[in-house]
Structures are given as C-alpha cells and as structure tokens.
C-alpha cells in the first residue's frame, strides 16, 4: 500500500547572531515531534546564515528565494523580529504562523503565537502563553532536593560577578556555576554545553528565557536575576511562577542574599511557584500546535462567506479564531484554527444569562413570551397556520406561544438542560441534537424559525441547504441575528473585541438579502432591533444630546431607514 504523501512545512528561523540557538532548537524540537505527519524544511531570510553551513544540524534546508518553488502547505516564522515585507511576500505562497514576534509584522500573519510572555499585550496575538508553549530541550531538567543549585546567567561578566558575591555567602548549599571565572568552597564552575541538564538540580538561578521555563516546567524552583531592565520587566510579569530578584545593578548584595537564602529553605513557598506553573505543558502544547496546523488550510485565499470577495481585513484575533470584515458587503466572519467550545449546560441559561441580563432565562419568561407574541403576529400575516420547526429552541417559550396560536410545533435544541425543560415542563416536541446532525425531512415544514441561532453555525451553507430541503415550496424562514454593520459595528472601535467567539459570522440585512437571492429566498419583512440612542451618543461622545427628544426621534428614523440597529429580525419566503 502506498504511503500518504506528507505535507511540506517551511520553518524560517536563524542561529547565532542576535538569535542564539533558542529559536532554532525550539523549531527543531517541534519538527522532530511532528515529523511523522509533515515534512519540515528550514530556511532563513539571511542567505549567509549558519543554518545552511553548519554540518551537524541534521535538517533539510532551502534558501529563502526557493520557498515559492517548494510550495509549502504552511510557513512558520520564529525569528523574533522580521521585516513585514517578508511576511507579505510569504503570505502569497501559503498561510503564515509567527512565533514570539515583537514587531508590526504580526499585522500580516495569519496566526500569531506567543509562547513566552511579552511586554506588549497586543491584540495582534492569537495564542497567549502558556497554551502553546514549547520547551525544547531533548535532555529535560530533573529536580532533586539534595542536588546542587544551577547558576546559568549567560555571558554578562558583571552579572555573574554579582551573583557570585551573593551565593558565596550561602551555607549548606552547593552551586554549579556555568562559565564562572571564580570558584569557592561551595561553588564549582562548569563550561557551557547542551548537556548541562544531564545532572539534576534542586533550584536554578537564571534570567528570563527558555531555561527558566524549562526548569519551572520540570518543577525545579527558579530564581530570576536579570541582566537588563527589560528582562526584569518580563520577570515581573511572571512573578507568580518565578522568584524574581530584580535587575542586578539595582540589587543590594546583603538583601539579595537574605531573599535567596530564605527562598532556598522555604519549601512551602517553592511549592506555590511550582503549583502556579502547572499550565506549562510541552506535550499538550504540541497537540495544540498540530490542531492549529491541521486547520490552517482554511486560511489560504480567504474570501467573504457571503459575497466571496477577497477584499477583507482582519479586525480581531483571539485564542480560537480571527475575525475578518468584508470591505465589499460589510459582513463579519471568523476563521477558526482551534475548536470553539461553548458550555450549553444549565450554566448557559442561569449564571451566564443572569450575568448579561440580570435574571435567569426562566426568570425572563414574560419578556421572552412577549417577544414571541410579537414575532408570531408578523408570521401569522404571512402564514396563519402550518407546521413550525424552531432551530435552537432554548427553553421553548417561542414554541409554546406558537402552539397556543394553533401551529403544529417541533424544535431542535443542542442543550440537554434546555431540551429537557421543553419536553418535561412544557410538553413540547423538541429534539436534543445539533442543528447539523438533525435528520431533516423533505418539504415537511411551512415555517422554520431561528432566533439568534444561525450566527453560531460555522457550516452555514450546509444548514441552509437542509432548511431549503425541509421547507415547503411556499414556506418561510423567520430569523433574528446580530447586525455586524449596525451602529456599533460601523463606529464602535471596541465592537470587534466583544463579538462572541462562537459567532461564526455577523452579517447585515443588505448582505443577507443578496446572499439569499442565490437560494430563491425573497425578503418579506425586516425590522431593525436594538436601536439604542444612548449607545449612539456614547460612541460619538454626545452626552449633551442624550436627553434631547428631537435628536432621539431623528436618530431613530435614520437608524431604521439605514439599518443601523445592532440586531435585526426578518422573514424570507421560498419562491420558485
């Protein structure tokens, strides 16, 4: 049997110079871990890089200009800082993931992964530490409470001299000091080599970097002694997992001695730091990286889901997806690289609902029944009788009102809690299953309804085909959804940050009309909802106009005319 051809992944990194070996060894570790799934080829934007000339790296390489001919499935860039022009160029070849980048090139990458904490808490980062932190040593550090303490502080002699003065005062502890110029009764010097972790340690004194994280993952207590103020600022960000002494030039030797000495003999305090670091897990991170790689194909040649335009811009990143806006039809849509998980247990209808609306879903029954009555009044004018299928029935208040109005009702609800309430409390015919897994019957329903449901469906085309298959020839589809091009979507700069992760898209009335035309669905009714004058005043800082009734009435007129409501309800009829 012929083996499956593995997809090619190009890794762009470097060694020595400003990069050292950390970025390369991390990427090589990932490549080795995933070599049974993909073929990895290494490259660098620097054609003179030792990446191409060093003989014992055991990697396949190609020059930067050869990447296009290689046509990789994916490009991963781990070079700390790289000119944005290279990312733009690479994006024309394949999707691009950037790892631990600090520059504006993050604007142009498909996915930005921060494996180690960064001072810049930019919205341009998708994966924050420590969800995908890969710690790359083949020889993993080992903890032994009776072993010496490792001191690894790089090549800054002033830093190492100060460290030596501090630790030489500590009694009843032995130290292994890498590349120290001095030795004492309790301190031995050892040359640097990749196998410094062949022996166990009871603690490590180092600076913020891979070594610190490799040791804390191995449950070895870590003391940070920073060579620069920048390193110290990074250490402060991780003060819950590292015992941070500070910037070495600002440190008083006697005070530092007291702090280190107390820490080394306080095992309860050491255990607190170890417990706080439990989320750092290289093996789980490797699993997440593979899921991301497997899903990255969706990021090539991204088009608007509604009008198929390529004229799009990224508006927000989060830990599962990117949110894009189509410049042609103004639809917002997501591309997911990790599965989004939404808890539809009782918590969704009780705690989560109460946090948003001040009462539980069941406590809000009167308001929800009033909404249902208003919707049914409009539906009855178009379809006064028939069979309704409600997609996403929640706790059944709409279906109950529909049955009281003489309609034959059926529902689909993914939440077991809500579906059971429909069946047991309201005696409704509601199926506990996902919308895409339900077995739809041909031309079964006169009316299909979906109240704030469709925007949660990633495979909307598939669901729509099921809806059309199940609607009778003159059937209607009634729905409500957020308006991604309402007053907030148009003008509130913070709106894109608060679009829920499980909203696969947020379209608008005009875009939806054009999209549904292709499926022979004609709009019969439209009502702008969530037309909030106060929200308009807040967005444009018009506090003095908030109580002006003339301005409010004028805004309401304009908002309804130009579909500026933050949500909308509409009805479409199936036509031949």
mmCIF file of C-alpha atoms in Angstrom, residues 243 259 262-264 266-276:
data_model
loop_
_atom_site.group_PDB
_atom_site.id
_atom_site.type_symbol
_atom_site.label_atom_id
_atom_site.label_comp_id
_atom_site.label_asym_id
_atom_site.label_seq_id
_atom_site.Cartn_x
_atom_site.Cartn_y
_atom_site.Cartn_z
ATOM 1 C CA UNK A 243 11.064 34.130 42.405
ATOM 2 C CA UNK A 259 15.989 36.736 49.898
ATOM 3 C CA UNK A 262 15.166 32.289 52.729
ATOM 4 C CA UNK A 263 13.690 31.053 49.455
ATOM 5 C CA UNK A 264 16.049 28.079 49.155
ATOM 6 C CA UNK A 266 11.248 27.610 52.290
ATOM 7 C CA UNK A 267 9.783 24.526 50.581
ATOM 8 C CA UNK A 268 6.159 25.657 51.026
ATOM 9 C CA UNK A 269 6.903 28.830 49.066
ATOM 10 C CA UNK A 270 8.741 26.834 46.399
ATOM 11 C CA UNK A 271 5.713 24.543 46.053
ATOM 12 C CA UNK A 272 3.437 27.555 45.494
ATOM 13 C CA UNK A 273 5.529 28.586 42.485
ATOM 14 C CA UNK A 274 5.528 25.019 41.175
ATOM 15 C CA UNK A 275 1.743 24.772 41.507
ATOM 16 C CA UNK A 276 1.250 28.075 39.664
#
